[in-house]
PDB file of C-alpha atoms in Angstrom:
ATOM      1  CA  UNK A 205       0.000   0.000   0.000  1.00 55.00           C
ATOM      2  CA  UNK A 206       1.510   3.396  -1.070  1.00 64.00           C
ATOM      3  CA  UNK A 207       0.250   6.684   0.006  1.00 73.00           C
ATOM      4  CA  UNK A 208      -1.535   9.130  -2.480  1.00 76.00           C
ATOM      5  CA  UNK A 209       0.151  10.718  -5.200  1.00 85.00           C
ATOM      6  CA  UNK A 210       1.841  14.538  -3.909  1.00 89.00           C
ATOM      7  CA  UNK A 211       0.155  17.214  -6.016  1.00 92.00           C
ATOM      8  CA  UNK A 212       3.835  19.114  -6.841  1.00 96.00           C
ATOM      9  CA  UNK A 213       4.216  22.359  -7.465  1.00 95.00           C
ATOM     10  CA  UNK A 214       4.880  22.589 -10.920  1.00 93.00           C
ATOM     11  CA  UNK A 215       6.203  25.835 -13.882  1.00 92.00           C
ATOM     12  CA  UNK A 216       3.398  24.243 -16.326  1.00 87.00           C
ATOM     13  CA  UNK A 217       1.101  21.857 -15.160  1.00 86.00           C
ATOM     14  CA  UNK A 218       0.915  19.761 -18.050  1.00 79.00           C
ATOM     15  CA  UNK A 219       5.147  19.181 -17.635  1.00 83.00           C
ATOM     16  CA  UNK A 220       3.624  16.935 -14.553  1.00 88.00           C
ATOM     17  CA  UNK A 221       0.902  15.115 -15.836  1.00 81.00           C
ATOM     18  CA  UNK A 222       3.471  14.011 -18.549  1.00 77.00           C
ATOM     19  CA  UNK A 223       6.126  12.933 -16.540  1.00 86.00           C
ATOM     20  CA  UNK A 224       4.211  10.769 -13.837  1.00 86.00           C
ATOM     21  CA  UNK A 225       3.390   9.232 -17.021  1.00 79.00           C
ATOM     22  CA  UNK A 226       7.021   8.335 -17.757  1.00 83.00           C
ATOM     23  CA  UNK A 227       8.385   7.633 -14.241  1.00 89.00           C
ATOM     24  CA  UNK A 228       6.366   4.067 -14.480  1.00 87.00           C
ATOM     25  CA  UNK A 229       9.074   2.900 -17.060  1.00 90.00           C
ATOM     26  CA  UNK A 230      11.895   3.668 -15.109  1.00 94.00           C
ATOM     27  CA  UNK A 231      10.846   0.808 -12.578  1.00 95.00           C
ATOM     28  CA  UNK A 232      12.081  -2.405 -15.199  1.00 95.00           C
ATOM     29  CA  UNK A 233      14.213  -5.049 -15.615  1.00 97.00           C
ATOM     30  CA  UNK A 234      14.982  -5.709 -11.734  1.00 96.00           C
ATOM     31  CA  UNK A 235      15.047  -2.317 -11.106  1.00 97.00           C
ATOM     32  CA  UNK A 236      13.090  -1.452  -8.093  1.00 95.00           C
ATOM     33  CA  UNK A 237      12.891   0.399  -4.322  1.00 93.00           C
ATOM     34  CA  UNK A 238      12.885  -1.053  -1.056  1.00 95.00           C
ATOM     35  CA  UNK A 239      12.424   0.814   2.404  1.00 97.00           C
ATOM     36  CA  UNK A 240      15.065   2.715   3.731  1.00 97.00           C
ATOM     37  CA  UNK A 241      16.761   3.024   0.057  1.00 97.00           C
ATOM     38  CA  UNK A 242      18.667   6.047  -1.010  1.00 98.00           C
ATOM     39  CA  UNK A 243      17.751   7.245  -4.145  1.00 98.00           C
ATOM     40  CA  UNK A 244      19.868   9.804  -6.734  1.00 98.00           C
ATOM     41  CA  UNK A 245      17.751  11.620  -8.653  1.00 98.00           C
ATOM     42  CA  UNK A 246      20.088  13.536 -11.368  1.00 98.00           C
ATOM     43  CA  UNK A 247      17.600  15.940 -13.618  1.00 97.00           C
ATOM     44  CA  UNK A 248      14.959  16.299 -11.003  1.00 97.00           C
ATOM     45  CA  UNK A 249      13.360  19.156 -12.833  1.00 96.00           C
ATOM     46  CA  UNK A 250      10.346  20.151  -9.909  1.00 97.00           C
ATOM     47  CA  UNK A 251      10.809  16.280  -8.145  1.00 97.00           C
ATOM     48  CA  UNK A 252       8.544  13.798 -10.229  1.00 97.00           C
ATOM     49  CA  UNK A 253      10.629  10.694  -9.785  1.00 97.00           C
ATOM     50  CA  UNK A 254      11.339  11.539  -6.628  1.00 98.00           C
ATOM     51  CA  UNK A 255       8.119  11.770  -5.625  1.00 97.00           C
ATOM     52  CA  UNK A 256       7.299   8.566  -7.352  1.00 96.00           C
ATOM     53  CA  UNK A 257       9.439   7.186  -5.326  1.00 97.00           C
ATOM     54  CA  UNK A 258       8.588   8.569  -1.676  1.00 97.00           C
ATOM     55  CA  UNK A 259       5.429   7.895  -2.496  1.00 96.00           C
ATOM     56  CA  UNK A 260       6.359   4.225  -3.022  1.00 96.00           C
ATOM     57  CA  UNK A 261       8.201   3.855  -0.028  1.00 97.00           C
ATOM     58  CA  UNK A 262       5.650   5.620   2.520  1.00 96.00           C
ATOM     59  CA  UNK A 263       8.013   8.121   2.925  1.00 97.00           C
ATOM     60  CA  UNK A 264      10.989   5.551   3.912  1.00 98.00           C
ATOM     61  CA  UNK A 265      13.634   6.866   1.612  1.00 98.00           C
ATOM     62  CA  UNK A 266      16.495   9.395   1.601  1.00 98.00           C
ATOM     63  CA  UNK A 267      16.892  11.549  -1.797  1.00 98.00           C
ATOM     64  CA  UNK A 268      19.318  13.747  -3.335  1.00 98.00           C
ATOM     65  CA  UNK A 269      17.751  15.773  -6.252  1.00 98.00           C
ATOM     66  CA  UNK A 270      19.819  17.376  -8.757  1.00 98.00           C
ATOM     67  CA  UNK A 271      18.573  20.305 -10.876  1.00 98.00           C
ATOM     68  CA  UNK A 272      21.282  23.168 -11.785  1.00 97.00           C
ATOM     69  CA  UNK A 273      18.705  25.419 -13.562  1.00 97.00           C
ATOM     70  CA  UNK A 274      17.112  28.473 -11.023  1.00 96.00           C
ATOM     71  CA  UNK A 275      13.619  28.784 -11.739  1.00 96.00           C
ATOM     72  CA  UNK A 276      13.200  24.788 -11.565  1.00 97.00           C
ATOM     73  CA  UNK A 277      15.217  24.506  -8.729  1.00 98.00           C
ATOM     74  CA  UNK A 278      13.491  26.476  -6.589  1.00 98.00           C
ATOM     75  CA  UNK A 279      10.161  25.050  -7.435  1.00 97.00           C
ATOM     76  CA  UNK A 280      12.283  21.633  -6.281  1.00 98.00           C
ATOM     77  CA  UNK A 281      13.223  23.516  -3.270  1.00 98.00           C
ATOM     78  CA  UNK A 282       9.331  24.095  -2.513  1.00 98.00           C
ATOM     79  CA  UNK A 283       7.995  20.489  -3.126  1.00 98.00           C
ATOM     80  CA  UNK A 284      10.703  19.395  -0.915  1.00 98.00           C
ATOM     81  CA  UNK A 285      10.135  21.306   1.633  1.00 97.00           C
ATOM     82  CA  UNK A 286       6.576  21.102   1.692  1.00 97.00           C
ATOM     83  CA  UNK A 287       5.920  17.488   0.992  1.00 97.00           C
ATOM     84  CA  UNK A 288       8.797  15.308   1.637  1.00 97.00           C
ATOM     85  CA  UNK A 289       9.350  15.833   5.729  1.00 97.00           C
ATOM     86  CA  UNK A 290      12.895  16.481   5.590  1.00 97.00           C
ATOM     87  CA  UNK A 291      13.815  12.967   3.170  1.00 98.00           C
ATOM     88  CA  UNK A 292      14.775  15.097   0.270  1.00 98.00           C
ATOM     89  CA  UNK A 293      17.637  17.114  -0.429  1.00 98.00           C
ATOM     90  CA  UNK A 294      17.862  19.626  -3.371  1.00 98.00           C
ATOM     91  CA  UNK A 295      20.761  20.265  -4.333  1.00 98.00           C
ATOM     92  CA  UNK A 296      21.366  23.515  -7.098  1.00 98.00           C
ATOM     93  CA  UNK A 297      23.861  22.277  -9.864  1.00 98.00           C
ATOM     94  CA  UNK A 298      23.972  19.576 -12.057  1.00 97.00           C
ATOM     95  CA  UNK A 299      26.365  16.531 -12.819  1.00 98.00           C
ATOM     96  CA  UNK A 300      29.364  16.049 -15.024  1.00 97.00           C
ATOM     97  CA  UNK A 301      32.945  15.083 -15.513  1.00 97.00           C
ATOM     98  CA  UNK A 302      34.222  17.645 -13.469  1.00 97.00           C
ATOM     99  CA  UNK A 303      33.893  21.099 -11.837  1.00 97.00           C
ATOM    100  CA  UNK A 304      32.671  23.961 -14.302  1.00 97.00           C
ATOM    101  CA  UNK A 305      29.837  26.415 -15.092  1.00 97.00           C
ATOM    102  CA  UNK A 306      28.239  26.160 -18.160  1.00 95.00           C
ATOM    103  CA  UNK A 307      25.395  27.905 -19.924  1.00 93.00           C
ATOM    104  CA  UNK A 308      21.840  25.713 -20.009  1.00 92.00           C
ATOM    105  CA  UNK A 309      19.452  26.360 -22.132  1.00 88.00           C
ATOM    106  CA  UNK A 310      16.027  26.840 -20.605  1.00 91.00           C
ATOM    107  CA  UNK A 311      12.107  26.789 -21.844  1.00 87.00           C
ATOM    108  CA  UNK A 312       9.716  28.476 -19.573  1.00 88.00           C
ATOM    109  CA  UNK A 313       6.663  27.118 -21.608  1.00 82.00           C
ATOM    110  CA  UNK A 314       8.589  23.392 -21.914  1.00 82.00           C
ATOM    111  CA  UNK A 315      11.091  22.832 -19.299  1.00 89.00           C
ATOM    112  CA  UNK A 316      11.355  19.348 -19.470  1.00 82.00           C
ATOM    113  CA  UNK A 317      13.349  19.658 -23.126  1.00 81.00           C
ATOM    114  CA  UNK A 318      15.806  22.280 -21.191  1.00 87.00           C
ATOM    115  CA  UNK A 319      19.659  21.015 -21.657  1.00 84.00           C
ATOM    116  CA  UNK A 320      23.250  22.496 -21.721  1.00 82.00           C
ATOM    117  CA  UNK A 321      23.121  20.465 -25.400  1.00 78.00           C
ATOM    118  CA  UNK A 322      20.167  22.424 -26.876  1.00 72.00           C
ATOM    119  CA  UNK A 323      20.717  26.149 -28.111  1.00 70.00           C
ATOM    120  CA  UNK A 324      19.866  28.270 -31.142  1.00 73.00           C
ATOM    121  CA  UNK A 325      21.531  26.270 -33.128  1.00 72.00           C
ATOM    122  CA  UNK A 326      20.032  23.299 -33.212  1.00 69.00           C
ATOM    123  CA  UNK A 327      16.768  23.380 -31.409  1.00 71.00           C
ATOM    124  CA  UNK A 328      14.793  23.681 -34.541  1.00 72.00           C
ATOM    125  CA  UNK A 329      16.186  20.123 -35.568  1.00 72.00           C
ATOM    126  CA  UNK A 330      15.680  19.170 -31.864  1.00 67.00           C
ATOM    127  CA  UNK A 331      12.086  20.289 -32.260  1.00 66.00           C
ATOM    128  CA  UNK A 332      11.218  18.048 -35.308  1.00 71.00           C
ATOM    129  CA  UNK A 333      12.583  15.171 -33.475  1.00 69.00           C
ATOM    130  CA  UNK A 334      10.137  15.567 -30.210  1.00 70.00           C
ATOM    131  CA  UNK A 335       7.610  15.515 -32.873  1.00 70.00           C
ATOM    132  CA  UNK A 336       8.406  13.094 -34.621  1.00 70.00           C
ATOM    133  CA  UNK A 337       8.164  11.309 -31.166  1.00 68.00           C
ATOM    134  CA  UNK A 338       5.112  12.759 -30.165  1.00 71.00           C
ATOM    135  CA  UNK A 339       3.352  11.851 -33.053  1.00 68.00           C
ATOM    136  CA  UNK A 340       4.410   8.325 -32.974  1.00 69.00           C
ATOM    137  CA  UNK A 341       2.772   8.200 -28.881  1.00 68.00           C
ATOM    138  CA  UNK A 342      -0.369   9.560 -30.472  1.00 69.00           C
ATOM    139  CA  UNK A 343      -0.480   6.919 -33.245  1.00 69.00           C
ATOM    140  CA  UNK A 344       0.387   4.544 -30.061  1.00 67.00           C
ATOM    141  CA  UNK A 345      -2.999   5.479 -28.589  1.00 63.00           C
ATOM    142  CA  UNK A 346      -1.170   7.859 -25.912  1.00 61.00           C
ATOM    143  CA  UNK A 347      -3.589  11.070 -25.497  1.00 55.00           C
ATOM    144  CA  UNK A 348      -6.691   9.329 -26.425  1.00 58.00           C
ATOM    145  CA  UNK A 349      -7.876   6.514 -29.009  1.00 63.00           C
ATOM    146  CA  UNK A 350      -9.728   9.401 -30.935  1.00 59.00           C
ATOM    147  CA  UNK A 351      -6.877  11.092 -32.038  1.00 63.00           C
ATOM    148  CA  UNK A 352      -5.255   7.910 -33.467  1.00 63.00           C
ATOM    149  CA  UNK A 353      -7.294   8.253 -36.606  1.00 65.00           C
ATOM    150  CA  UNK A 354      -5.777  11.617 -37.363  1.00 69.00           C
ATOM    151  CA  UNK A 355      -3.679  10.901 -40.501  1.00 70.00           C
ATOM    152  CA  UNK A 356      -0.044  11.631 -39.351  1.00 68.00           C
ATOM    153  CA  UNK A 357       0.726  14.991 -41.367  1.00 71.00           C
ATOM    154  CA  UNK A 358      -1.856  16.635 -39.907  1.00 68.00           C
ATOM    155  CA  UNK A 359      -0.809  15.073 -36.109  1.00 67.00           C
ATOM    156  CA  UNK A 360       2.717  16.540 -37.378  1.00 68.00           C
ATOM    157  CA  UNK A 361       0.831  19.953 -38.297  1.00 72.00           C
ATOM    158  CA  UNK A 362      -0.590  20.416 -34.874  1.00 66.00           C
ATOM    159  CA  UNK A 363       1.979  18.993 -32.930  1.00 64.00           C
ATOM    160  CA  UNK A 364       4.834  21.015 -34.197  1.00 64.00           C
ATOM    161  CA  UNK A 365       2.501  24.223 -33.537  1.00 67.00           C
ATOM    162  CA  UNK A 366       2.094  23.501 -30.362  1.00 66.00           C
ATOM    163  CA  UNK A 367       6.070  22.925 -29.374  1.00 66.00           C
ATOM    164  CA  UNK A 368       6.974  26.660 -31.451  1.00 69.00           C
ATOM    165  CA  UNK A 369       6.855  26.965 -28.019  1.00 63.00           C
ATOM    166  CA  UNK A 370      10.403  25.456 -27.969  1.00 63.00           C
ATOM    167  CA  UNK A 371      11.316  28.583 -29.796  1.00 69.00           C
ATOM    168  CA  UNK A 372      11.363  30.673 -26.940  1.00 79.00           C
ATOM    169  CA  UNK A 373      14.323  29.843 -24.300  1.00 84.00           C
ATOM    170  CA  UNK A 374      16.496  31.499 -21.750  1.00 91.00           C
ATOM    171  CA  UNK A 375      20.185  30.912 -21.224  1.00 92.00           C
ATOM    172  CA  UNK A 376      21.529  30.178 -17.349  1.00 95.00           C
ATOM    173  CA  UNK A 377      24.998  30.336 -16.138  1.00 96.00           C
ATOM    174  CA  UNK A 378      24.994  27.265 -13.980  1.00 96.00           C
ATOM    175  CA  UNK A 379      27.227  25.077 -12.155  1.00 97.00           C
ATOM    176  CA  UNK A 380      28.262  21.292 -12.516  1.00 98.00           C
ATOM    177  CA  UNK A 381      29.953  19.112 -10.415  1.00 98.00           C
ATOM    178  CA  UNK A 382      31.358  15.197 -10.580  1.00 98.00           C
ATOM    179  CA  UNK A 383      29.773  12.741  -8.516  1.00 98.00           C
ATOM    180  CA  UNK A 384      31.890  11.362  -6.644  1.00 98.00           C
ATOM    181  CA  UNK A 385      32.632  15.046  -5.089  1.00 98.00           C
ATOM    182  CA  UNK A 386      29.092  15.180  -4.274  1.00 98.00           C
ATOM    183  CA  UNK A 387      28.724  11.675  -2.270  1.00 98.00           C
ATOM    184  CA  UNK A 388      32.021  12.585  -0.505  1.00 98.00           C
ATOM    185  CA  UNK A 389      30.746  15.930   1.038  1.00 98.00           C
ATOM    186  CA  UNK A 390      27.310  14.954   1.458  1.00 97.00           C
ATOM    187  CA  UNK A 391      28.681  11.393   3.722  1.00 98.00           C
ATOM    188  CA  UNK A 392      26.745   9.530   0.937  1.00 98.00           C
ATOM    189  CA  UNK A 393      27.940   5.624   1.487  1.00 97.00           C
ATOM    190  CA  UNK A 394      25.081   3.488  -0.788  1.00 97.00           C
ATOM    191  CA  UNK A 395      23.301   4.754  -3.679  1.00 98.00           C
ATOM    192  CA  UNK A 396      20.918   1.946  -3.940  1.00 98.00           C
ATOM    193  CA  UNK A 397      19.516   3.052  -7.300  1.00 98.00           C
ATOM    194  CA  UNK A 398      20.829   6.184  -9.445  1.00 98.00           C
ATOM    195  CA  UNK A 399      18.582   7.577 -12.028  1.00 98.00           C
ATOM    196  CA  UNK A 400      19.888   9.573 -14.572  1.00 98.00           C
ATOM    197  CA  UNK A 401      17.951  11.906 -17.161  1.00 95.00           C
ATOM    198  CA  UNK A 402      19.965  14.721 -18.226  1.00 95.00           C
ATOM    199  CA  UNK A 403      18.955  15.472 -21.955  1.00 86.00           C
ATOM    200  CA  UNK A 404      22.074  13.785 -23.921  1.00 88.00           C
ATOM    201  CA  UNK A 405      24.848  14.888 -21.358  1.00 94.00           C
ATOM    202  CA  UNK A 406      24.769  11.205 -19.764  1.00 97.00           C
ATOM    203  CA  UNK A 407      27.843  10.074 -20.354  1.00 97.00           C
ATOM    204  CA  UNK A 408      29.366  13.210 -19.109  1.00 97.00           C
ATOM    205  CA  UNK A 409      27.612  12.320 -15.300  1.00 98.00           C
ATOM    206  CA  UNK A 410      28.604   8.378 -15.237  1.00 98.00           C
ATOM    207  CA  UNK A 411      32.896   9.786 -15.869  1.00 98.00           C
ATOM    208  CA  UNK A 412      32.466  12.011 -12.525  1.00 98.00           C
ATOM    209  CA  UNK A 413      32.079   8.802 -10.832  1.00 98.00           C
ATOM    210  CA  UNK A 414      35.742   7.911  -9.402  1.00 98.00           C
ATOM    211  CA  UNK A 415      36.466   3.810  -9.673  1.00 98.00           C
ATOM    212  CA  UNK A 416      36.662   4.044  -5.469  1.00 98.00           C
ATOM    213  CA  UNK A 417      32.656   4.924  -5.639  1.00 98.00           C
ATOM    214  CA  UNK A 418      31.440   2.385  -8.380  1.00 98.00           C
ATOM    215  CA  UNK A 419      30.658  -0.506  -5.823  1.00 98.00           C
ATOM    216  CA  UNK A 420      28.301   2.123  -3.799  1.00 98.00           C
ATOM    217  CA  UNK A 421      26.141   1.695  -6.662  1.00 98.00           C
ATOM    218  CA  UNK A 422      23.760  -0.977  -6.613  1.00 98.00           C
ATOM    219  CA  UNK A 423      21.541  -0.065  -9.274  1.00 98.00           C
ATOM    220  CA  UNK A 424      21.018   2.620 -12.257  1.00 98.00           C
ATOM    221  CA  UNK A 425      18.609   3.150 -14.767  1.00 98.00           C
ATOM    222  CA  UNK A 426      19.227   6.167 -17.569  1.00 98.00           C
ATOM    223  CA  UNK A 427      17.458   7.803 -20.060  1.00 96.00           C
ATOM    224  CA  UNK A 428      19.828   8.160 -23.153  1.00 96.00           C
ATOM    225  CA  UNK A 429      19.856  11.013 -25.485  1.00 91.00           C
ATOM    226  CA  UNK A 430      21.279  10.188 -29.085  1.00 91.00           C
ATOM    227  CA  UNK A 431      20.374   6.108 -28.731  1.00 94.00           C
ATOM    228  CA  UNK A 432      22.536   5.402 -31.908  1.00 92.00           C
ATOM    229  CA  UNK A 433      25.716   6.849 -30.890  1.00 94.00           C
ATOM    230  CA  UNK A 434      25.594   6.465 -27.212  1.00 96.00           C
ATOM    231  CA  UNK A 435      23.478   3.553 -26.186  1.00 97.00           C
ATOM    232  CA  UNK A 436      26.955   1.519 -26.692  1.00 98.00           C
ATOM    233  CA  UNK A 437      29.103   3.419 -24.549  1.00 97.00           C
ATOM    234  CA  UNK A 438      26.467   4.237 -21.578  1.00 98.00           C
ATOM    235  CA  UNK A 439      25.923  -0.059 -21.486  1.00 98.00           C
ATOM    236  CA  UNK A 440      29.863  -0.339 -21.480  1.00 98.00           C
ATOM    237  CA  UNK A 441      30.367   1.716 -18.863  1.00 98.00           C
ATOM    238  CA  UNK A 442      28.307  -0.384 -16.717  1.00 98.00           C
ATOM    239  CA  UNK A 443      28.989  -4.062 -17.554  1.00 98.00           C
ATOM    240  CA  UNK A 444      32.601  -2.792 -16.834  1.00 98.00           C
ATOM    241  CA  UNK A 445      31.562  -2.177 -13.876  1.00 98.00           C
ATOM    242  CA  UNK A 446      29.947  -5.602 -13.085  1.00 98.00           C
ATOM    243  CA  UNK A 447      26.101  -4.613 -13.689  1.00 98.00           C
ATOM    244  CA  UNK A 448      24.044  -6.557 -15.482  1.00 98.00           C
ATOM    245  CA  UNK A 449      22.977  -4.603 -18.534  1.00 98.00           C
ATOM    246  CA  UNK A 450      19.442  -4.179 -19.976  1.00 98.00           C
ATOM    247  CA  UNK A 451      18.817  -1.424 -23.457  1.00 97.00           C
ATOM    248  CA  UNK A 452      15.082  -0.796 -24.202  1.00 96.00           C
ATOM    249  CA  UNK A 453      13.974   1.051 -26.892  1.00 92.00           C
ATOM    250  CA  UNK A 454       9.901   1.458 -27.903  1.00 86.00           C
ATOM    251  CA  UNK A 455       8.873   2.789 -30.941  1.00 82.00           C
ATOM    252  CA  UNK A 456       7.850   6.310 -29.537  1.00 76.00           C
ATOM    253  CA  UNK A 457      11.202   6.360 -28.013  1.00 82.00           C
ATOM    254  CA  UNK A 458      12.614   5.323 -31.475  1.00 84.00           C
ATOM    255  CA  UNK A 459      11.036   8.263 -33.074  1.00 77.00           C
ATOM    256  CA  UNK A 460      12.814  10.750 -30.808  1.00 79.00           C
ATOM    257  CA  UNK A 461      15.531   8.534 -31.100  1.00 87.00           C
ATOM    258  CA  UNK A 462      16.249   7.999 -27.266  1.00 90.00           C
ATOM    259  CA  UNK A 463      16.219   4.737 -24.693  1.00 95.00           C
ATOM    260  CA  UNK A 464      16.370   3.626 -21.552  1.00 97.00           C
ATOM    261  CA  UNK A 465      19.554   1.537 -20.105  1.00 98.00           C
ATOM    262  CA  UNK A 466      18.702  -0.382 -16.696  1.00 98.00           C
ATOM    263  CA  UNK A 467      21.870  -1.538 -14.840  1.00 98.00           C
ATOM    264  CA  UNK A 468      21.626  -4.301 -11.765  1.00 98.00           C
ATOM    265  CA  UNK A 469      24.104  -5.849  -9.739  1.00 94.00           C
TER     266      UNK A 469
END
């Protein structure tokens, strides 16, 4: 028996509604929580996973959430103070190889697609791709059955209208920092499952982890950015590390050309 979903605060409600969606696939291939588990959530945006999880566990969980950009941070800074009693800890930079600031690009109307990878430059292309993906979740029955009878350039009509929205961003000085900085000043001595979902700088997070801090990690389950080029590497850097390695890829997650890697000792 789990307690009733937290109502978050939230920058656009919708963002939520979307990602409780998601967090359900996160919990696969022997991935799961137990009581008393401590939990890394890396890309926390407002705290959806982590909720997911507290919710799970009654409450009986410690959390570290990671979310470098301002406005969602302190939104992250609210939930968990309001609706975690003291069992999560948000913390106000991101994840990577090592210590630096870097600029992230940020959507007020579509935070979930913000990223240090995304800018001018390529967010058009990065647009077509989340609705290509989109799209593909519609003709999937996601949204509705009525909608699946739309014929698919007119779903790709709408759907790119509606993410112009990605048009419109904000760039924020933030800072990074590698993990294994993080679990030594924090006293951290178990992460019993790390989620990762960083918008394609994944790789980047699992090198801050020194090879003294691997066997703290019991299990890890990322969201990968780029599937082609990277799915390889991410799963390498975990079997090398004595995990037993699981790649998933559905067809809406095809389209946007993403996956999920679940890693278990």
């Amino acid at each position: 028996m789990t307690m009733d979903a937290i109502k978050l605060h939230c920058v656009n409600p919708w963002e939520e509604s979307f990602l409780r969606e998601e967090v359900g696939g996160y919990f696969a291939h022997g991935v799961t929580c137990e009581p008393g588990t401590t939990v890394l959530d890396v890309g926390a945006n407002i705290g959806v996973f982590s909720a997911t999880v507290y919710e799970r566990l009654d409450g009986d969980v410690r959390i570290y959430a990671f979310e470098p950009l301002p406005p969602l941070h302190t939104t992250l800074e609210r939930n968990a103070r309001e609706f975690f009693n003291g069992r999560l800890t948000a913390l106000p930079y991101g994840l990577a190889a090592g210590d630096a600031e870097l600029d992230f690009s940020y959507f007020p109307a579509a935070t979930i697609f913000s990223s240090s990878r995304r800018n001018q430059g390529n967010v058009e292309a990065d647009r077509k791709r989340v609705t290509a993906s989109i799209v593909e979740m519609i003709r999937q029955g996601g949204l509705g059955p009525a909608l699946r009878h739309v014929p698919a350039p007119v779903l790709r009509l709408l759907v790119g209208r509606q993410l112009r929205v990605m048009r419109k961003l904000e760039t924020h000085r933030v800072s990074v920092r590698p993990l294994s900085a993080v679990l030594d000043e924090q006293g951290i001595d178990r992460v019993d499952l790390l989620k990762v979902d960083v918008e394609g700088a994944e790789l980047d997070v699992l090198r801050g982890v020194e090879e003294r801090h691997w066997p703290l990690i019991r299990q890890a389950v990322v969201e990968v950015e780029g599937w082609r080029h990277n799915r390889d590497a991410i799963c390498q850097v975990f079997s090398t590390h004595g995990f037993t390695v699981n790649a998933e890829q559905g067809p809406v997650q095809q389209a946007a050309d993403i996956g999920m890697v679940f890693a278990v000792r």
